PDB file of C-alpha atoms and ligand atoms in Angstrom:
ATOM      1  CA  MET A 266     -54.986 -10.302  16.261  1.00  0.00           C
ATOM      2  CA  GLU A 267     -54.776 -12.750  13.407  1.00  0.00           C
ATOM      3  CA  VAL A 268     -51.219 -14.913  13.192  1.00  0.00           C
ATOM      4  CA  VAL A 269     -50.334 -14.977   9.554  1.00  0.00           C
ATOM      5  CA  ASN A 270     -47.376 -17.009   8.139  1.00  0.00           C
ATOM      6  CA  THR A 271     -45.326 -16.223   5.199  1.00  0.00           C
ATOM      7  CA  GLU A 272     -47.085 -18.467   2.746  1.00  0.00           C
ATOM      8  CA  GLN A 273     -50.302 -16.805   3.508  1.00  0.00           C
ATOM      9  CA  ILE A 274     -49.060 -13.563   2.970  1.00  0.00           C
ATOM     10  CA  PHE A 275     -47.836 -14.817  -0.635  1.00  0.00           C
ATOM     11  CA  ALA A 276     -50.992 -16.763  -1.164  1.00  0.00           C
ATOM     12  CA  ARG A 277     -53.038 -13.483  -0.868  1.00  0.00           C
ATOM     13  CA  VAL A 278     -50.978 -11.167  -2.591  1.00  0.00           C
ATOM     14  CA  PHE A 279     -51.023 -13.758  -5.370  1.00  0.00           C
ATOM     15  CA  CYS A 280     -54.842 -13.950  -5.189  1.00  0.00           C
ATOM     16  CA  GLU A 281     -54.969 -10.030  -5.490  1.00  0.00           C
ATOM     17  CA  MET A 282     -52.969 -10.070  -8.832  1.00  0.00           C
ATOM     18  CA  ARG A 283     -54.229 -13.585 -10.236  1.00  0.00           C
ATOM     19  CA  PRO A 284     -57.996 -13.672  -9.145  1.00  0.00           C
ATOM     20  CA  ARG A 285     -59.016 -16.227 -11.815  1.00  0.00           C
ATOM     21  CA  THR A 286     -55.478 -18.303 -11.613  1.00  0.00           C
ATOM     22  CA  PRO A 287     -55.890 -21.495  -9.247  1.00  0.00           C
ATOM     23  CA  LEU A 288     -53.621 -20.688  -5.978  1.00  0.00           C
ATOM     24  CA  PRO A 289     -50.265 -22.644  -6.529  1.00  0.00           C
ATOM     25  CA  PHE A 290     -48.898 -24.951  -3.752  1.00  0.00           C
ATOM     26  CA  ILE A 291     -46.662 -22.259  -1.932  1.00  0.00           C
ATOM     27  CA  HIS A 292     -43.491 -23.277  -0.650  1.00  0.00           C
ATOM     28  CA  VAL A 293     -41.270 -20.511   1.475  1.00  0.00           C
ATOM     29  CA  LYS A 294     -37.564 -21.622   2.449  1.00  0.00           C
ATOM     30  CA  PHE A 295     -35.323 -19.357   4.471  1.00  0.00           C
ATOM     31  CA  ARG A 296     -31.847 -19.429   3.109  1.00  0.00           C
ATOM     32  CA  LYS A 297     -28.612 -18.442   4.714  1.00  0.00           C
ATOM     33  CA  TYR A 298     -27.541 -15.511   2.106  1.00  0.00           C
ATOM     34  CA  ALA A 299     -24.878 -13.071   3.045  1.00  0.00           C
ATOM     35  CA  ASN A 300     -27.656 -10.318   2.388  1.00  0.00           C
ATOM     36  CA  ALA A 301     -31.270  -9.560   2.005  1.00  0.00           C
ATOM     37  CA  ASN A 302     -31.912 -11.635  -0.843  1.00  0.00           C
ATOM     38  CA  ALA A 303     -35.218 -12.608  -2.115  1.00  0.00           C
ATOM     39  CA  GLN A 304     -36.397 -15.095  -5.272  1.00  0.00           C
ATOM     40  CA  VAL A 305     -39.366 -16.480  -6.694  1.00  0.00           C
ATOM     41  CA  ARG A 306     -39.948 -19.132  -8.967  1.00  0.00           C
ATOM     42  CA  LEU A 307     -43.305 -20.832 -10.538  1.00  0.00           C
ATOM     43  CA  PHE A 308     -43.435 -24.172 -11.737  1.00  0.00           C
ATOM     44  CA  ASP A 309     -45.602 -27.227 -12.198  1.00  0.00           C
ATOM     45  CA  GLY A 310     -48.304 -25.442  -9.755  1.00  0.00           C
ATOM     46  CA  THR A 311     -45.752 -24.687  -7.038  1.00  0.00           C
ATOM     47  CA  MET A 312     -44.652 -21.269  -6.056  1.00  0.00           C
ATOM     48  CA  GLU A 313     -40.969 -21.728  -4.429  1.00  0.00           C
ATOM     49  CA  VAL A 314     -40.043 -18.790  -2.627  1.00  0.00           C
ATOM     50  CA  ARG A 315     -36.514 -18.469  -1.421  1.00  0.00           C
ATOM     51  CA  LEU A 316     -36.064 -15.450   1.360  1.00  0.00           C
ATOM     52  CA  ALA A 317     -32.545 -14.671   3.085  1.00  0.00           C
ATOM     53  CA  ASP A 318     -33.274 -15.240   6.790  1.00  0.00           C
ATOM     54  CA  THR A 319     -32.347 -11.961   7.448  1.00  0.00           C
ATOM     55  CA  LEU A 320     -35.706 -11.522   6.445  1.00  0.00           C
ATOM     56  CA  ALA A 321     -37.550 -13.997   8.902  1.00  0.00           C
ATOM     57  CA  GLY A 322     -37.924 -11.318  11.629  1.00  0.00           C
ATOM     58  CA  ALA A 323     -39.573  -8.557   9.165  1.00  0.00           C
ATOM     59  CA  PRO A 324     -43.159  -7.227  10.228  1.00  0.00           C
ATOM     60  CA  ASP A 325     -45.796  -8.641   8.206  1.00  0.00           C
ATOM     61  CA  THR A 326     -46.340  -5.584   6.314  1.00  0.00           C
ATOM     62  CA  VAL A 327     -42.892  -5.503   4.792  1.00  0.00           C
ATOM     63  CA  ILE A 328     -43.032  -9.376   3.754  1.00  0.00           C
ATOM     64  CA  GLU A 329     -46.487  -8.510   2.416  1.00  0.00           C
ATOM     65  CA  ALA A 330     -44.563  -5.402   0.249  1.00  0.00           C
ATOM     66  CA  LEU A 331     -41.684  -7.974  -0.976  1.00  0.00           C
ATOM     67  CA  ALA A 332     -44.261 -10.358  -2.070  1.00  0.00           C
ATOM     68  CA  GLU A 333     -45.901  -7.582  -4.184  1.00  0.00           C
ATOM     69  CA  ILE A 334     -42.427  -6.681  -5.481  1.00  0.00           C
ATOM     70  CA  LEU A 335     -41.352 -10.521  -6.521  1.00  0.00           C
ATOM     71  CA  LEU A 336     -44.892 -11.282  -7.771  1.00  0.00           C
ATOM     72  CA  SER A 337     -45.219  -7.791  -9.949  1.00  0.00           C
ATOM     73  CA  LYS A 338     -41.709  -9.365 -11.449  1.00  0.00           C
ATOM     74  CA  LEU A 339     -42.858 -12.458 -11.865  1.00  0.00           C
ATOM     75  CA  PHE A 340     -45.504 -11.516 -13.638  1.00  0.00           C
ATOM     76  CA  ARG A 341     -44.076  -8.531 -15.425  1.00  0.00           C
ATOM     77  CA  ARG A 342     -46.106  -6.067 -13.954  1.00  0.00           C
ATOM     78  CA  PRO A 343     -44.966  -2.636 -12.780  1.00  0.00           C
ATOM     79  CA  VAL A 344     -43.953  -2.695  -9.202  1.00  0.00           C
ATOM     80  CA  PRO A 345     -46.324  -0.501  -7.097  1.00  0.00           C
ATOM     81  CA  GLY A 346     -44.130   2.307  -5.968  1.00  0.00           C
ATOM     82  CA  SER A 347     -45.849   2.202  -2.399  1.00  0.00           C
ATOM     83  CA  SER A 348     -44.534  -1.467  -1.947  1.00  0.00           C
ATOM     84  CA  ASN A 349     -40.994  -0.822  -3.314  1.00  0.00           C
ATOM     85  CA  ASP A 350     -40.805   2.294  -0.758  1.00  0.00           C
ATOM     86  CA  ARG A 351     -42.214   0.111   2.108  1.00  0.00           C
ATOM     87  CA  TYR A 352     -39.680  -2.391   1.608  1.00  0.00           C
ATOM     88  CA  ARG A 353     -36.624   0.123   1.184  1.00  0.00           C
ATOM     89  CA  ARG A 354     -37.349   1.862   4.365  1.00  0.00           C
ATOM     90  CA  TYR A 355     -37.227  -1.133   6.210  1.00  0.00           C
ATOM     91  CA  LEU A 356     -33.935  -2.173   4.812  1.00  0.00           C
ATOM     92  CA  ASN A 357     -32.951   1.610   5.416  1.00  0.00           C
ATOM     93  CA  ARG A 358     -33.556   0.991   9.324  1.00  0.00           C
ATOM     94  CA  ARG A 359     -30.742   1.614  11.384  1.00  0.00           C
ATOM     95  CA  ASP A 360     -31.210  -1.760  13.335  1.00  0.00           C
ATOM     96  CA  VAL A 361     -31.804  -3.643  10.364  1.00  0.00           C
ATOM     97  CA  ARG A 362     -28.807  -2.347   8.614  1.00  0.00           C
ATOM     98  CA  ARG A 363     -26.448  -3.199  11.392  1.00  0.00           C
ATOM     99  CA  ASN A 364     -27.657  -6.567  11.514  1.00  0.00           C
ATOM    100  CA  LEU A 365     -27.181  -6.952   7.821  1.00  0.00           C
ATOM    101  CA  ASP A 366     -23.746  -5.535   8.164  1.00  0.00           C
ATOM    102  CA  LEU A 367     -23.034  -8.358  10.912  1.00  0.00           C
ATOM    103  CA  VAL A 368     -24.263 -11.348   8.777  1.00  0.00           C
ATOM    104  CA  ARG A 369     -22.361  -9.641   5.356  1.00  0.00           C
ATOM    105  CA  GLN A 370     -19.138  -9.902   7.828  1.00  0.00           C
ATOM    106  CA  ILE A 371     -19.491 -13.230   8.832  1.00  0.00           C
ATOM    107  CA  ARG A 372     -21.089 -14.951   6.080  1.00  0.00           C
ATOM    108  CA  GLY A 373     -19.795 -12.708   2.969  1.00  0.00           C
ATOM    109  CA  ARG A 374     -16.295 -14.127   1.415  1.00  0.00           C
ATOM    110  CA  LYS A 375     -14.624 -11.005  -0.096  1.00  0.00           C
ATOM    111  CA  ARG A 376     -13.070 -11.834  -3.378  1.00  0.00           C
ATOM    112  CA  VAL A 377     -10.134  -9.591  -3.436  1.00  0.00           C
ATOM    113  CA  GLU A 378      -6.654 -10.286  -4.851  1.00  0.00           C
ATOM    114  CA  HIS A 379      -3.261  -9.067  -3.858  1.00  0.00           C
ATOM    115  CA  PRO A 380      -2.881  -5.364  -3.905  1.00  0.00           C
ATOM    116  CA  GLN A 381       0.311  -5.690  -5.919  1.00  0.00           C
ATOM    117  CA  GLY A 382      -0.837  -5.914  -9.276  1.00  0.00           C
ATOM    118  CA  HIS A 383       0.540  -6.386 -12.536  1.00  0.00           C
ATOM    119  CA  THR A 384       1.063  -2.560 -13.459  1.00  0.00           C
ATOM    120  CA  TYR A 385       0.225  -0.772 -10.174  1.00  0.00           C
ATOM    121  CA  ASN A 386       0.444  -1.317  -6.238  1.00  0.00           C
ATOM    122  CA  LEU A 387      -2.564  -0.108  -4.499  1.00  0.00           C
ATOM    123  CA  GLU A 388      -1.155   0.027  -1.335  1.00  0.00           C
ATOM    124  CA  GLU A 389       1.644   2.391  -2.339  1.00  0.00           C
ATOM    125  CA  MET A 390      -0.786   4.659  -4.313  1.00  0.00           C
ATOM    126  CA  PHE A 391      -2.929   4.989  -1.278  1.00  0.00           C
ATOM    127  CA  GLU A 392      -0.135   6.010   0.789  1.00  0.00           C
ATOM    128  CA  GLU A 393       0.512   8.518  -1.753  1.00  0.00           C
ATOM    129  CA  LEU A 394      -2.876   9.643  -1.900  1.00  0.00           C
ATOM    130  CA  ASN A 395      -3.509   9.963   1.908  1.00  0.00           C
ATOM    131  CA  PHE A 396      -0.206  12.320   2.302  1.00  0.00           C
ATOM    132  CA  ARG A 397      -1.568  14.515  -0.539  1.00  0.00           C
ATOM    133  CA  TYR A 398      -5.148  14.722   0.322  1.00  0.00           C
ATOM    134  CA  PHE A 399      -5.597  13.581   3.857  1.00  0.00           C
ATOM    135  CA  HIS A 400      -2.683  14.633   5.731  1.00  0.00           C
ATOM    136  CA  GLY A 401      -1.498  11.061   5.873  1.00  0.00           C
ATOM    137  CA  LEU A 402      -4.254  10.419   8.462  1.00  0.00           C
ATOM    138  CA  MET A 403      -6.395   8.008   6.882  1.00  0.00           C
ATOM    139  CA  ALA A 404      -6.268   4.256   8.480  1.00  0.00           C
ATOM    140  CA  ARG A 405      -5.512   2.127   5.621  1.00  0.00           C
ATOM    141  CA  PRO A 406      -8.502  -0.225   4.813  1.00  0.00           C
ATOM    142  CA  ILE A 407      -7.973  -3.698   2.888  1.00  0.00           C
ATOM    143  CA  LEU A 408      -6.872  -2.790  -0.663  1.00  0.00           C
ATOM    144  CA  GLY A 409      -7.188  -5.277  -3.408  1.00  0.00           C
ATOM    145  CA  TRP A 410      -7.857  -5.658  -7.007  1.00  0.00           C
ATOM    146  CA  SER A 411     -11.011  -7.558  -8.396  1.00  0.00           C
ATOM    147  CA  PRO A 412     -10.750 -10.796  -9.870  1.00  0.00           C
ATOM    148  CA  HIS A 413     -12.538 -10.163 -12.833  1.00  0.00           C
ATOM    149  CA  ALA A 414     -12.100  -6.677 -15.148  1.00  0.00           C
ATOM    150  CA  SER A 415     -15.196  -5.118 -14.815  1.00  0.00           C
ATOM    151  CA  ARG A 416     -16.025  -2.226 -17.169  1.00  0.00           C
ATOM    152  CA  THR A 417     -19.194  -1.118 -15.002  1.00  0.00           C
ATOM    153  CA  MET A 418     -17.608  -1.112 -11.396  1.00  0.00           C
ATOM    154  CA  LEU A 419     -14.336   0.402 -11.536  1.00  0.00           C
ATOM    155  CA  GLY A 420     -13.987   0.664  -7.958  1.00  0.00           C
ATOM    156  CA  HIS A 421     -15.707   0.222  -4.776  1.00  0.00           C
ATOM    157  CA  TYR A 422     -15.884   0.687  -0.968  1.00  0.00           C
ATOM    158  CA  ASP A 423     -17.448  -2.060   0.889  1.00  0.00           C
ATOM    159  CA  PRO A 424     -18.008  -0.868   4.738  1.00  0.00           C
ATOM    160  CA  PRO A 425     -18.767  -4.116   6.425  1.00  0.00           C
ATOM    161  CA  HIS A 426     -15.618  -5.420   5.344  1.00  0.00           C
ATOM    162  CA  ASN A 427     -13.709  -2.177   5.238  1.00  0.00           C
ATOM    163  CA  ALA A 428     -12.011  -2.899   2.079  1.00  0.00           C
ATOM    164  CA  ILE A 429     -11.598  -0.952  -1.313  1.00  0.00           C
ATOM    165  CA  VAL A 430     -11.514  -3.010  -4.368  1.00  0.00           C
ATOM    166  CA  LEU A 431     -10.647  -1.799  -7.730  1.00  0.00           C
ATOM    167  CA  SER A 432     -11.313  -3.266 -11.139  1.00  0.00           C
ATOM    168  CA  ARG A 433      -8.577  -5.427 -12.535  1.00  0.00           C
ATOM    169  CA  ILE A 434      -9.264  -3.504 -15.614  1.00  0.00           C
ATOM    170  CA  LEU A 435      -7.426  -0.663 -14.216  1.00  0.00           C
ATOM    171  CA  ASP A 436      -4.192  -2.735 -13.604  1.00  0.00           C
ATOM    172  CA  ARG A 437      -2.909  -2.350 -17.381  1.00  0.00           C
ATOM    173  CA  PRO A 438       0.052  -0.642 -18.656  1.00  0.00           C
ATOM    174  CA  GLY A 439      -2.465   1.201 -21.059  1.00  0.00           C
ATOM    175  CA  THR A 440      -4.297   2.567 -18.137  1.00  0.00           C
ATOM    176  CA  PRO A 441      -2.606   6.083 -17.101  1.00  0.00           C
ATOM    177  CA  ARG A 442      -1.776   5.971 -13.266  1.00  0.00           C
ATOM    178  CA  LEU A 443      -3.800   9.136 -12.968  1.00  0.00           C
ATOM    179  CA  ALA A 444      -7.033   7.681 -13.986  1.00  0.00           C
ATOM    180  CA  VAL A 445      -6.248   4.761 -11.166  1.00  0.00           C
ATOM    181  CA  GLU A 446      -5.442   7.469  -8.635  1.00  0.00           C
ATOM    182  CA  TYR A 447      -8.993   9.446  -9.408  1.00  0.00           C
ATOM    183  CA  VAL A 448     -10.952   5.791  -8.919  1.00  0.00           C
ATOM    184  CA  LEU A 449      -9.009   5.080  -5.829  1.00  0.00           C
ATOM    185  CA  PHE A 450      -9.415   8.813  -4.342  1.00  0.00           C
ATOM    186  CA  HIS A 451     -12.785   8.403  -4.952  1.00  0.00           C
ATOM    187  CA  GLU A 452     -13.456   5.386  -2.999  1.00  0.00           C
ATOM    188  CA  MET A 453     -11.260   7.021  -0.195  1.00  0.00           C
ATOM    189  CA  LEU A 454     -13.596   9.661  -0.114  1.00  0.00           C
ATOM    190  CA  HIS A 455     -16.349   6.779   0.298  1.00  0.00           C
ATOM    191  CA  LEU A 456     -14.487   5.804   3.734  1.00  0.00           C
ATOM    192  CA  ARG A 457     -14.332   9.478   4.894  1.00  0.00           C
ATOM    193  CA  HIS A 458     -17.886  10.427   3.576  1.00  0.00           C
ATOM    194  CA  PRO A 459     -20.516   7.356   4.450  1.00  0.00           C
ATOM    195  CA  ALA A 460     -23.552   7.130   2.721  1.00  0.00           C
ATOM    196  CA  GLU A 461     -26.345   8.876   4.534  1.00  0.00           C
ATOM    197  CA  HIS A 462     -29.606   7.469   5.103  1.00  0.00           C
ATOM    198  CA  ASN A 463     -32.864   9.528   5.290  1.00  0.00           C
ATOM    199  CA  GLY A 464     -36.128   7.244   5.374  1.00  0.00           C
ATOM    200  CA  ALA A 465     -36.383   5.100   1.996  1.00  0.00           C
ATOM    201  CA  ARG A 466     -33.664   7.375   0.303  1.00  0.00           C
ATOM    202  CA  ARG A 467     -30.194   6.514   0.397  1.00  0.00           C
ATOM    203  CA  CYS A 468     -27.488   9.509  -0.746  1.00  0.00           C
ATOM    204  CA  VAL A 469     -24.026   8.043  -1.246  1.00  0.00           C
ATOM    205  CA  HIS A 470     -22.578  10.957  -2.913  1.00  0.00           C
ATOM    206  CA  THR A 471     -23.478  13.605  -0.186  1.00  0.00           C
ATOM    207  CA  LYS A 472     -22.757  17.456  -0.639  1.00  0.00           C
ATOM    208  CA  ALA A 473     -19.618  17.188   1.405  1.00  0.00           C
ATOM    209  CA  PHE A 474     -18.272  14.313  -0.716  1.00  0.00           C
ATOM    210  CA  LYS A 475     -18.712  15.986  -3.822  1.00  0.00           C
ATOM    211  CA  GLU A 476     -17.044  19.267  -2.696  1.00  0.00           C
ATOM    212  CA  ALA A 477     -14.180  17.108  -1.500  1.00  0.00           C
ATOM    213  CA  GLU A 478     -13.826  15.466  -4.645  1.00  0.00           C
ATOM    214  CA  LYS A 479     -13.097  18.655  -6.241  1.00  0.00           C
ATOM    215  CA  GLN A 480      -9.818  18.957  -4.498  1.00  0.00           C
ATOM    216  CA  PHE A 481      -8.534  16.048  -6.463  1.00  0.00           C
ATOM    217  CA  GLU A 482      -5.759  17.633  -9.054  1.00  0.00           C
ATOM    218  CA  HIS A 483      -6.441  17.272 -12.868  1.00  0.00           C
ATOM    219  CA  LEU A 484     -10.041  15.723 -11.829  1.00  0.00           C
ATOM    220  CA  ARG A 485     -11.423  16.514 -15.491  1.00  0.00           C
ATOM    221  CA  GLU A 486      -8.481  14.959 -17.380  1.00  0.00           C
ATOM    222  CA  ALA A 487      -8.877  11.638 -14.863  1.00  0.00           C
ATOM    223  CA  LYS A 488     -12.614  11.538 -15.896  1.00  0.00           C
ATOM    224  CA  ALA A 489     -11.839  11.789 -19.421  1.00  0.00           C
ATOM    225  CA  MET A 490      -9.571   8.928 -19.404  1.00  0.00           C
ATOM    226  CA  LEU A 491     -11.974   6.769 -17.412  1.00  0.00           C
ATOM    227  CA  ARG A 492     -14.355   7.392 -20.387  1.00  0.00           C
ATOM    228  CA  LYS A 493     -11.563   6.079 -23.031  1.00  0.00           C
ATOM    229  CA  LEU A 494     -10.984   2.690 -20.920  1.00  0.00           C
TER     230      LEU A 494
HETATM  231 ZN1   ZN B 621     -19.039   6.847  -5.539  1.00  0.00          ZN
END
């Protein structure tokens, strides 16, 4: 069996994509990221590859797929579907996901602000929704407002931290309570209905999730309010 290192894999992929370009000096650094991040930069005849150390144990075929993804992006070429698929499949493996969750728990610092906002109290709201829709049986996760008022991410549930974070943009007197309740309810459903992993696919809003969401009273009104934020 041929022993190859990460530099050699990147060199091989580089030669395949740019056969006429002289091979740069390739330097791979493993960094302690809180996830499976990867970056590549090319300057002064050096290609610097930064990979999360969580990828250090990945099989060569996965590193090769990642090299194809990163170099395609670097050279502004379409990423081959097969490479994307191979890399996603690896990240979706149960043991890999468990390892990443652990690393996130240990390294990731969660930026969450106190649940008592300027306008709404998330703990109080959680208990009301818990009583109304979950028979009061849901264990309370960490709840908090995001430091930044994001419009694109109104809320998210973070399983490794067991935290629900709502965007600060919802904590305004002009935002109707129903709209905030709906976002919180949606994230509570993520806690109740975990994502399903199937090969390279990851389904976040499962059938069961969508059914449960329909129970929310005034669902349509709430969604319409969010569109007007
Ligand atoms: Zn969702």
